Tab-separated table of C-alpha atoms and ligand atoms in Angstrom:
chain	number	residue	atom	x	y	z
A	14	MET	CA	2.953	8.403	3.161
A	15	ALA	CA	0.086	7.916	0.801
A	16	LEU	CA	-1.158	5.207	-1.400
A	17	ILE	CA	-1.492	6.522	-4.936
A	18	VAL	CA	-2.870	4.797	-8.075
A	19	GLN	CA	-1.484	6.381	-11.207
A	20	LYS	CA	-2.856	5.516	-14.512
A	21	TYR	CA	-0.942	6.350	-17.716
A	22	GLY	CA	-2.736	6.416	-21.014
A	23	GLY	CA	-1.551	5.123	-24.385
A	24	THR	CA	0.372	8.333	-25.521
A	25	SER	CA	2.118	8.458	-22.093
A	26	VAL	CA	3.578	4.986	-22.784
A	27	GLY	CA	3.819	5.448	-26.610
A	28	SER	CA	7.563	4.833	-27.003
A	29	PRO	CA	10.488	3.396	-24.913
A	30	GLU	CA	11.504	7.064	-24.302
A	31	ARG	CA	8.109	7.897	-22.901
A	32	ILE	CA	7.941	4.709	-20.796
A	33	LYS	CA	11.312	5.747	-19.329
A	34	ASN	CA	9.697	9.125	-18.589
A	35	VAL	CA	6.844	7.455	-16.790
A	36	ALA	CA	9.212	5.297	-14.932
A	37	GLY	CA	11.001	8.389	-13.737
A	38	ARG	CA	7.864	9.985	-12.406
A	39	VAL	CA	6.731	6.871	-10.570
A	40	ALA	CA	10.283	6.555	-9.174
A	41	LYS	CA	9.951	9.952	-7.722
A	42	PHE	CA	6.710	9.279	-6.040
A	43	HIS	CA	8.142	6.096	-4.734
A	44	ALA	CA	11.295	7.788	-3.420
A	45	GLN	CA	9.069	10.310	-1.448
A	46	GLY	CA	7.804	7.270	0.522
A	47	HIS	CA	4.446	6.885	-1.212
A	48	GLN	CA	3.063	3.357	-2.162
A	49	VAL	CA	2.358	3.482	-5.838
A	50	VAL	CA	0.309	1.256	-7.964
A	51	VAL	CA	0.563	2.047	-11.615
A	52	VAL	CA	-1.978	1.035	-14.298
A	53	VAL	CA	-1.069	1.374	-17.944
A	54	SER	CA	-2.811	1.392	-21.322
A	55	ALA	CA	-1.356	-0.228	-24.397
A	56	MET	CA	1.112	1.962	-26.383
A	57	SER	CA	-0.755	4.389	-28.419
A	58	GLY	CA	-2.237	2.939	-31.611
A	59	GLU	CA	-1.623	-0.632	-30.400
A	60	THR	CA	-5.208	-1.500	-29.574
A	61	ASN	CA	-6.405	-0.207	-32.929
A	62	ARG	CA	-3.688	-2.228	-34.556
A	63	LEU	CA	-4.733	-5.399	-32.810
A	64	LEU	CA	-8.416	-4.803	-33.716
A	65	ALA	CA	-7.465	-4.203	-37.367
A	66	LEU	CA	-5.466	-7.482	-37.314
A	67	ALA	CA	-8.438	-9.418	-35.940
A	68	LYS	CA	-10.727	-7.763	-38.661
A	69	GLU	CA	-8.378	-8.779	-41.362
A	70	LEU	CA	-9.035	-12.506	-40.425
A	71	SER	CA	-12.642	-12.224	-39.484
A	72	SER	CA	-15.355	-9.778	-40.499
A	73	ALA	CA	-17.177	-10.381	-37.208
A	74	PRO	CA	-14.615	-11.585	-34.809
A	75	ASP	CA	-15.878	-13.912	-31.999
A	76	PRO	CA	-15.828	-11.621	-28.899
A	77	ARG	CA	-13.941	-14.168	-26.708
A	78	GLU	CA	-11.099	-14.492	-29.153
A	79	LEU	CA	-11.127	-10.756	-29.821
A	80	ASP	CA	-10.468	-10.138	-26.166
A	81	VAL	CA	-7.690	-12.600	-26.246
A	82	VAL	CA	-6.020	-10.527	-28.995
A	83	VAL	CA	-6.717	-6.884	-27.882
A	84	SER	CA	-5.784	-7.533	-24.228
A	85	THR	CA	-2.119	-8.238	-25.262
A	86	GLY	CA	-1.329	-4.598	-25.812
A	87	GLU	CA	-1.451	-3.860	-22.037
A	88	GLN	CA	0.629	-6.996	-21.311
A	89	VAL	CA	3.522	-5.490	-23.276
A	90	THR	CA	3.450	-2.061	-21.441
A	91	ILE	CA	3.317	-3.491	-17.954
A	92	GLY	CA	6.375	-5.665	-18.612
A	93	LEU	CA	8.247	-2.736	-20.322
A	94	LEU	CA	7.533	-0.285	-17.509
A	95	ALA	CA	8.642	-2.909	-14.983
A	96	LEU	CA	11.875	-3.345	-16.822
A	97	ALA	CA	12.417	0.492	-16.938
A	98	LEU	CA	11.840	0.841	-13.216
A	99	ARG	CA	14.146	-2.080	-12.417
A	100	GLU	CA	16.818	-0.372	-14.497
A	101	MET	CA	16.480	2.573	-12.240
A	102	GLY	CA	16.819	0.474	-9.198
A	103	VAL	CA	13.237	0.438	-8.149
A	104	SER	CA	11.789	-2.962	-7.387
A	105	ALA	CA	8.712	-3.324	-9.484
A	106	LYS	CA	6.389	-6.106	-10.448
A	107	SER	CA	3.862	-6.474	-13.252
A	108	TYR	CA	0.495	-8.106	-13.166
A	109	THR	CA	-1.989	-8.910	-15.839
A	110	GLY	CA	-5.719	-8.489	-14.886
A	111	GLY	CA	-5.971	-12.303	-14.482
A	112	GLN	CA	-2.813	-12.429	-12.235
A	113	VAL	CA	-4.318	-9.889	-9.831
A	114	LYS	CA	-7.661	-11.497	-10.281
A	115	ILE	CA	-9.693	-8.574	-11.534
A	116	LEU	CA	-12.982	-10.557	-11.666
A	117	THR	CA	-15.440	-9.434	-14.350
A	118	ASP	CA	-18.759	-10.731	-15.762
A	119	ASP	CA	-18.394	-12.566	-19.098
A	120	ALA	CA	-19.646	-9.756	-21.377
A	121	TYR	CA	-16.615	-9.940	-23.710
A	122	THR	CA	-15.367	-6.529	-25.010
A	123	LYS	CA	-17.469	-4.570	-22.581
A	124	ALA	CA	-17.056	-6.599	-19.284
A	125	ARG	CA	-17.929	-5.027	-15.918
A	126	ILE	CA	-15.589	-5.530	-12.871
A	127	LEU	CA	-17.267	-7.612	-10.039
A	128	ASN	CA	-14.457	-7.943	-7.658
A	129	ILE	CA	-10.790	-7.242	-7.158
A	130	ASP	CA	-8.513	-9.429	-5.125
A	131	ASP	CA	-6.100	-7.027	-3.441
A	132	ALA	CA	-4.163	-9.539	-1.447
A	133	ALA	CA	-1.030	-9.893	-3.794
A	134	ILE	CA	-0.802	-6.161	-4.397
A	135	ARG	CA	-1.051	-5.195	-0.811
A	136	SER	CA	1.718	-7.707	0.125
A	137	ASP	CA	4.033	-6.340	-2.623
A	138	LEU	CA	3.323	-2.747	-1.567
A	139	SER	CA	4.259	-3.606	2.018
A	140	GLU	CA	7.560	-4.951	0.738
A	141	GLY	CA	8.252	-1.606	-0.861
A	142	LYS	CA	7.536	-2.660	-4.388
A	143	VAL	CA	5.873	-0.593	-7.143
A	144	VAL	CA	2.935	-2.668	-8.511
A	145	ILE	CA	2.114	-2.395	-12.264
A	146	VAL	CA	-1.204	-3.628	-13.380
A	147	ALA	CA	-2.396	-4.004	-16.962
A	148	GLY	CA	-5.501	-1.772	-17.661
A	149	PHE	CA	-8.548	-2.694	-19.619
A	150	GLN	CA	-8.493	-6.392	-18.813
A	151	GLY	CA	-9.887	-8.928	-16.426
A	152	VAL	CA	-10.966	-12.547	-16.164
A	153	ASP	CA	-14.395	-14.054	-15.771
A	154	ALA	CA	-15.311	-16.696	-13.286
A	155	ASP	CA	-14.137	-19.355	-15.816
A	156	GLY	CA	-10.855	-17.808	-16.188
A	157	ASN	CA	-11.547	-16.384	-19.717
A	158	ILE	CA	-9.828	-13.159	-20.567
A	159	THR	CA	-12.155	-10.209	-20.813
A	160	THR	CA	-11.744	-6.509	-21.626
A	161	LEU	CA	-13.620	-3.496	-20.345
A	162	GLY	CA	-14.527	-1.554	-23.401
A	163	ARG	CA	-12.326	1.106	-25.207
A	164	GLY	CA	-10.632	3.481	-22.748
A	165	GLY	CA	-11.211	0.775	-20.042
A	166	SER	CA	-7.877	1.323	-18.372
A	167	ASP	CA	-9.387	4.431	-16.529
A	168	THR	CA	-11.895	2.091	-15.025
A	169	THR	CA	-9.074	-0.318	-13.976
A	170	GLY	CA	-7.366	2.584	-12.341
A	171	VAL	CA	-10.289	3.847	-10.473
A	172	ALA	CA	-11.570	0.321	-9.503
A	173	LEU	CA	-8.121	-0.489	-8.084
A	174	ALA	CA	-8.077	2.894	-6.188
A	175	ALA	CA	-11.497	2.032	-4.691
A	176	ALA	CA	-10.465	-1.554	-3.737
A	177	LEU	CA	-7.203	-0.394	-2.184
A	178	LYS	CA	-8.833	2.716	-0.645
A	179	ALA	CA	-6.090	4.812	-2.203
A	180	ASP	CA	-5.666	8.330	-1.136
A	181	GLU	CA	-5.833	9.521	-4.718
A	182	CYS	CA	-6.293	8.203	-8.136
A	183	GLN	CA	-4.346	10.182	-10.700
A	184	ILE	CA	-5.195	9.727	-14.388
A	185	TYR	CA	-2.229	10.760	-16.509
A	186	THR	CA	-2.977	11.680	-20.253
A	187	ASP	CA	-1.819	13.790	-22.970
A	188	VAL	CA	-3.920	16.857	-21.912
A	189	ASP	CA	-3.367	18.665	-18.648
A	190	GLY	CA	-6.909	18.285	-17.444
A	191	VAL	CA	-10.535	18.633	-18.407
A	192	TYR	CA	-11.373	21.494	-20.709
A	193	THR	CA	-14.495	23.434	-21.369
A	194	THR	CA	-14.493	21.676	-24.808
A	195	ASP	CA	-12.071	20.154	-27.177
A	196	PRO	CA	-9.281	22.768	-27.800
A	197	ARG	CA	-8.793	21.316	-31.337
A	198	ILE	CA	-12.176	22.694	-32.093
A	199	VAL	CA	-12.232	25.859	-29.923
A	200	PRO	CA	-8.709	27.227	-29.327
A	201	GLU	CA	-10.083	29.428	-26.543
A	202	ALA	CA	-11.197	26.377	-24.563
A	203	ARG	CA	-10.065	26.604	-20.989
A	204	LYS	CA	-8.920	24.105	-18.488
A	205	LEU	CA	-11.226	23.623	-15.501
A	206	ASP	CA	-9.523	23.362	-12.025
A	207	THR	CA	-12.420	21.477	-10.628
A	208	ILE	CA	-15.518	19.800	-12.048
A	209	THR	CA	-18.180	17.884	-10.209
A	210	PHE	CA	-18.661	14.154	-10.563
A	211	GLU	CA	-22.183	14.740	-12.010
A	212	GLU	CA	-20.768	17.129	-14.727
A	213	MET	CA	-17.851	14.732	-15.491
A	214	LEU	CA	-20.258	11.860	-15.835
A	215	GLU	CA	-22.284	13.872	-18.359
A	216	MET	CA	-19.132	15.082	-20.179
A	217	SER	CA	-17.824	11.438	-20.539
A	218	SER	CA	-21.121	10.032	-21.544
A	219	LEU	CA	-21.672	12.694	-23.960
A	220	GLY	CA	-18.546	12.254	-25.954
A	221	SER	CA	-15.634	13.838	-24.035
A	222	LYS	CA	-12.889	11.345	-24.332
A	223	VAL	CA	-10.906	12.464	-21.319
A	224	LEU	CA	-12.193	9.776	-19.017
A	225	GLN	CA	-14.060	6.498	-19.680
A	226	ILE	CA	-17.655	6.905	-18.276
A	227	ARG	CA	-17.500	3.784	-16.221
A	228	SER	CA	-14.421	5.063	-14.417
A	229	VAL	CA	-16.308	8.166	-13.436
A	230	GLU	CA	-19.290	6.164	-12.310
A	231	PHE	CA	-17.047	4.049	-10.246
A	232	ALA	CA	-15.189	6.961	-8.690
A	233	GLY	CA	-18.497	8.733	-7.900
A	234	LYS	CA	-19.893	5.510	-6.254
A	235	TYR	CA	-16.792	4.790	-4.149
A	236	LYS	CA	-15.871	8.364	-3.484
A	237	VAL	CA	-12.445	7.956	-5.128
A	238	LYS	CA	-10.481	11.267	-5.205
A	239	LEU	CA	-9.860	11.499	-8.902
A	240	ARG	CA	-7.504	13.919	-10.755
A	241	VAL	CA	-6.765	14.183	-14.501
A	242	LEU	CA	-3.300	15.479	-15.313
A	243	SER	CA	-0.694	15.515	-17.996
A	244	SER	CA	2.191	13.181	-17.939
A	245	PHE	CA	4.163	15.683	-20.105
A	246	GLU	CA	4.031	18.647	-17.712
A	247	GLU	CA	5.737	18.656	-14.307
A	248	GLU	CA	3.880	21.322	-12.395
A	249	SER	CA	0.276	21.253	-13.516
A	250	GLN	CA	-2.312	20.337	-10.876
A	251	GLY	CA	-4.669	19.106	-13.630
A	252	THR	CA	-8.360	18.985	-12.889
A	253	LEU	CA	-9.779	17.640	-9.696
A	254	ILE	CA	-13.093	15.882	-9.927
A	255	THR	CA	-15.016	16.828	-6.841
A	256	VAL	CA	-18.169	15.670	-4.945
A	257	GLU	CA	-18.682	19.164	-3.690
A	258	GLU	CA	-20.525	21.799	-5.802
A	259	ASN	CA	-17.881	24.314	-5.141
A	260	ARG	CA	-18.938	27.319	-7.138
A	261	ASN	CA	-19.942	31.049	-6.480
A	262	MET	CA	-22.438	33.160	-8.313
A	263	GLU	CA	-19.725	34.498	-10.592
A	264	GLN	CA	-19.040	31.098	-12.153
A	265	PRO	CA	-20.604	30.370	-15.508
A	266	VAL	CA	-23.862	28.428	-15.703
A	267	ILE	CA	-22.434	26.008	-18.187
A	268	SER	CA	-19.157	24.195	-17.379
A	269	GLY	CA	-18.454	22.476	-20.657
A	270	ILE	CA	-19.590	21.405	-24.074
A	271	ALA	CA	-19.274	17.850	-25.226
A	272	PHE	CA	-19.946	16.285	-28.577
A	273	SER	CA	-20.089	12.983	-30.210
A	274	ARG	CA	-19.943	12.002	-33.979
A	275	ASP	CA	-20.669	8.459	-32.928
A	276	GLU	CA	-24.481	8.725	-33.452
A	277	ALA	CA	-26.838	6.705	-35.547
A	278	LYS	CA	-30.628	7.235	-35.527
A	279	ILE	CA	-33.140	4.349	-36.027
A	280	THR	CA	-36.699	5.338	-36.841
A	281	ILE	CA	-39.455	2.752	-36.901
A	282	GLN	CA	-42.338	4.051	-38.837
A	283	GLY	CA	-45.979	2.948	-38.443
A	284	VAL	CA	-45.943	1.087	-35.254
A	285	PRO	CA	-49.220	0.750	-33.378
A	286	ASP	CA	-49.722	3.081	-30.657
A	287	ARG	CA	-50.491	0.647	-27.798
A	288	PRO	CA	-49.167	-0.107	-24.301
A	289	GLY	CA	-46.041	-2.153	-24.268
A	290	ILE	CA	-44.726	-1.143	-27.741
A	291	ALA	CA	-41.575	0.672	-26.398
A	292	CYS	CA	-40.716	-2.367	-24.397
A	293	GLN	CA	-41.190	-4.773	-27.352
A	294	ILE	CA	-38.867	-2.543	-29.417
A	295	LEU	CA	-36.183	-1.744	-26.798
A	296	GLY	CA	-36.293	-4.967	-24.767
A	297	PRO	CA	-34.630	-6.985	-27.501
A	298	ILE	CA	-32.216	-4.222	-28.225
A	299	ALA	CA	-31.148	-4.212	-24.502
A	300	ASP	CA	-31.032	-7.971	-24.454
A	301	ALA	CA	-28.511	-7.630	-27.341
A	302	ASN	CA	-26.382	-5.454	-25.115
A	303	ILE	CA	-26.800	-2.364	-27.238
A	304	ASP	CA	-26.931	0.931	-25.413
A	305	VAL	CA	-29.762	3.226	-26.488
A	306	ASP	CA	-29.380	6.968	-26.016
A	307	ILE	CA	-32.091	9.497	-26.946
A	308	ILE	CA	-35.613	7.943	-27.396
A	309	ILE	CA	-38.506	9.792	-28.983
A	310	GLN	CA	-42.094	8.502	-29.545
A	311	ASN	CA	-44.083	10.850	-31.673
A	312	SER	CA	-47.774	11.558	-30.644
A	313	GLY	CA	-49.813	8.946	-32.358
A	314	HIS	CA	-52.388	9.463	-35.150
A	315	ASP	CA	-54.828	6.812	-36.443
A	316	GLY	CA	-53.687	4.461	-33.867
A	317	MET	CA	-50.078	4.522	-35.363
A	318	THR	CA	-46.939	6.202	-34.222
A	319	ASP	CA	-43.271	6.654	-35.077
A	320	PHE	CA	-40.605	5.594	-32.731
A	321	SER	CA	-36.947	6.876	-32.978
A	322	PHE	CA	-33.886	6.212	-30.977
A	323	THR	CA	-30.150	6.602	-31.279
A	324	VAL	CA	-27.357	4.119	-30.789
A	325	THR	CA	-23.573	4.273	-31.551
A	326	ARG	CA	-22.775	3.805	-35.174
A	327	GLY	CA	-20.825	0.532	-34.334
A	328	ASP	CA	-24.073	-0.896	-32.911
A	329	LEU	CA	-26.292	0.225	-35.811
A	330	ASP	CA	-26.140	-2.974	-37.936
A	331	LYS	CA	-26.553	-5.138	-34.968
A	332	ALA	CA	-29.601	-3.135	-33.842
A	333	VAL	CA	-31.165	-3.253	-37.252
A	334	LYS	CA	-30.649	-7.039	-37.336
A	335	VAL	CA	-32.514	-7.301	-33.958
A	336	LEU	CA	-35.309	-5.061	-35.202
A	337	ASP	CA	-35.719	-7.086	-38.405
A	338	ARG	CA	-36.366	-10.027	-36.214
A	339	VAL	CA	-39.085	-8.333	-34.062
A	340	LYS	CA	-40.504	-6.299	-37.000
A	341	SER	CA	-43.456	-8.562	-37.591
A	342	ALA	CA	-44.165	-8.968	-33.816
A	343	ILE	CA	-44.576	-5.167	-33.586
A	344	ASP	CA	-46.369	-4.683	-36.970
A	345	ALA	CA	-43.714	-2.111	-37.913
A	346	ALA	CA	-44.117	-0.765	-41.566
A	347	VAL	CA	-40.554	0.683	-42.195
A	348	ILE	CA	-37.232	0.878	-40.396
A	349	GLU	CA	-35.173	3.818	-41.434
A	350	THR	CA	-31.547	4.624	-40.376
A	351	ASP	CA	-29.520	7.852	-40.440
A	352	LYS	CA	-25.723	8.012	-39.933
A	353	THR	CA	-25.145	11.673	-40.855
A	354	LEU	CA	-25.921	13.009	-37.403
A	355	CYS	CA	-23.958	14.097	-34.359
A	356	LYS	CA	-24.778	15.165	-30.788
A	357	VAL	CA	-23.833	18.381	-29.100
A	358	SER	CA	-24.439	18.894	-25.384
A	359	ILE	CA	-24.014	21.661	-22.816
A	360	ILE	CA	-23.445	20.636	-19.318
A	361	GLY	CA	-23.392	22.538	-16.062
A	362	VAL	CA	-24.812	22.041	-12.452
A	363	GLY	CA	-25.389	25.853	-12.559
A	364	MET	CA	-28.388	25.055	-14.982
A	365	ARG	CA	-30.437	23.975	-12.033
A	366	SER	CA	-30.572	27.567	-10.752
A	367	HIS	CA	-30.598	29.474	-14.001
A	368	PRO	CA	-33.762	29.309	-16.179
A	369	GLY	CA	-33.537	30.228	-19.947
A	370	VAL	CA	-30.487	28.092	-20.656
A	371	ALA	CA	-32.306	25.828	-23.175
A	372	ALA	CA	-33.767	28.805	-24.933
A	373	LYS	CA	-30.272	30.463	-25.247
A	374	MET	CA	-28.865	27.347	-26.716
A	375	PHE	CA	-31.769	26.900	-29.285
A	376	ARG	CA	-31.512	30.570	-30.194
A	377	THR	CA	-27.737	30.309	-30.707
A	378	LEU	CA	-28.116	27.384	-33.085
A	379	ALA	CA	-31.130	28.916	-34.891
A	380	GLU	CA	-29.034	32.106	-35.593
A	381	GLU	CA	-26.570	29.940	-37.483
A	382	GLY	CA	-29.280	28.168	-39.337
A	383	ILE	CA	-28.596	24.836	-37.601
A	384	ASN	CA	-31.642	22.600	-37.513
A	385	ILE	CA	-32.273	20.548	-34.496
A	386	ASN	CA	-33.268	16.990	-35.087
A	387	MET	CA	-33.727	15.620	-31.541
A	388	ILE	CA	-33.467	17.079	-28.041
A	389	SER	CA	-32.812	15.459	-24.690
A	390	THR	CA	-32.472	17.064	-21.287
A	391	SER	CA	-31.546	16.259	-17.812
A	392	GLU	CA	-31.229	18.451	-14.800
A	393	ILE	CA	-27.654	19.425	-15.672
A	394	LYS	CA	-27.392	18.971	-19.496
A	395	ILE	CA	-29.129	19.624	-22.753
A	396	SER	CA	-28.331	17.641	-25.735
A	397	VAL	CA	-29.247	18.261	-29.461
A	398	VAL	CA	-28.871	15.899	-32.285
A	399	ILE	CA	-27.914	17.871	-35.461
A	400	GLU	CA	-26.342	17.194	-38.914
A	401	GLU	CA	-22.683	16.173	-38.441
A	402	LYS	CA	-21.578	18.877	-40.904
A	403	TYR	CA	-22.581	21.652	-38.401
A	404	LEU	CA	-20.727	19.987	-35.410
A	405	GLU	CA	-17.770	22.390	-35.230
A	406	LEU	CA	-19.774	25.442	-35.876
A	407	ALA	CA	-22.241	24.461	-33.233
A	408	VAL	CA	-19.638	23.899	-30.626
A	409	ARG	CA	-17.866	27.176	-31.426
A	410	VAL	CA	-20.939	29.390	-31.261
A	411	LEU	CA	-22.155	27.715	-28.110
A	412	HIS	CA	-18.792	28.097	-26.371
A	413	LYS	CA	-18.869	31.796	-27.253
A	414	ALA	CA	-22.549	32.341	-26.315
A	415	PHE	CA	-22.047	30.834	-22.927
A	416	CYS	CA	-18.806	32.770	-22.394
A	417	LEU	CA	-16.728	29.675	-21.678
A	418	GLY	CA	-13.508	31.172	-23.088
A	419	ASP	CA	-12.950	33.915	-20.556
A	420	SER	CA	-11.915	33.026	-16.971
A	421	GLY	CA	-15.266	32.325	-15.680
A	422	GLY	CA	-16.915	35.646	-16.747
A	423	GLU	CA	-20.536	36.448	-15.675
A	424	ASP	CA	-23.120	35.084	-18.166
A	425	GLU	CA	-25.610	37.737	-19.013
A	426	GLU	CA	-28.618	35.468	-18.671
B	12	LIG	N1	-5.958	0.127	-24.763
B	12	LIG	C1	-7.403	0.289	-24.654
B	12	LIG	C2	-7.969	1.211	-25.619
B	12	LIG	O1	-7.239	1.759	-26.364
B	12	LIG	C3	-7.741	0.614	-23.229
B	12	LIG	C4	-7.303	1.987	-22.767
B	12	LIG	O2	-6.304	2.566	-23.285
B	12	LIG	O3	-7.816	2.571	-21.891
B	12	LIG	O4	-9.139	1.478	-25.722
B	13	MG	MG1	-7.940	6.891	-22.506
């Protein structure tokens, strides 16, 4: 008998029919004698609908009230799934984040989980009940409803698995695993049987939408056995996210290509090239809870320098407002923004032992006449910022150049 946490995404619970389907799958595991905790997202499209409603009434909705609104999507699905299971004769009980007591900080719309009270869940499980928990939501110390950021139900699932020391956390979605890249852009994209946490972390943070990044961080930190699989297929084993770097020489150097259209670049021209300037610029940005991605400071001339960094497009206006406030303190001349960019990244732990990967990436892009705007690297990834109109082309040519389509064929470099 195992304790399994299963998380079902929005498309998996997108209609009463699909909820019945999920109930059937949960009932099957339960009948096999497993203890099952189910985490669900809102029905597909629901969170967007709720956000749009809020926007209709307020151009800049108050974050606390916004969380009150958007957290309701998940409350609907937990109740519906509990009803469907009970209809099948399975005793099931639903919980909102607040009812479990998934304690978070008070950073509305992107709160972090601080603690999970597992007492009620454990007692229900020991009575043979299926426990259903609303994803994406928690409460802060004062009892205010918080949400964990888009895609946050994954994090609820993994955090619950960690708290309950579950044997496995299964993330059910509409794809049957993690692919080398988005098959909608590259039809030859291949499903990976395994991927390391490190690679998955990069894939998620660099734009792959399969798992929310925080869920991967959590799973890595607490060693949660994590599997991504499809709720629409019975037999697939999905993709297992492993701690082990379980690869042999024949495996490709690159495991996947991620991309993100959600890039905006801010350039501050003519800032004095003196100690502390990066901190003066980025400190207030961090204080405003804005995530900064790639940072470039050009070599100075005449005591002046240019400073560029990227943020998500949604954070751009907020970031510019912050900079307008500090502009005089940093003696900046001009603040420029660019929203026509995207980021393409190649990822693979194999990069560590294979030199020449960057050169091959840059050559491949150059051959297509794609200009590189910014570059950022880590031990296992290389990202380039390019014009958004070249995104699909870049992903396709890189997928081909690194032989990701064949079943792990040897790369010639
Ligand atoms: N319903 C939320 C969203 O759409 C959370 C989730 O689905 O994971 O972002
Ligand atoms: Mg999701």
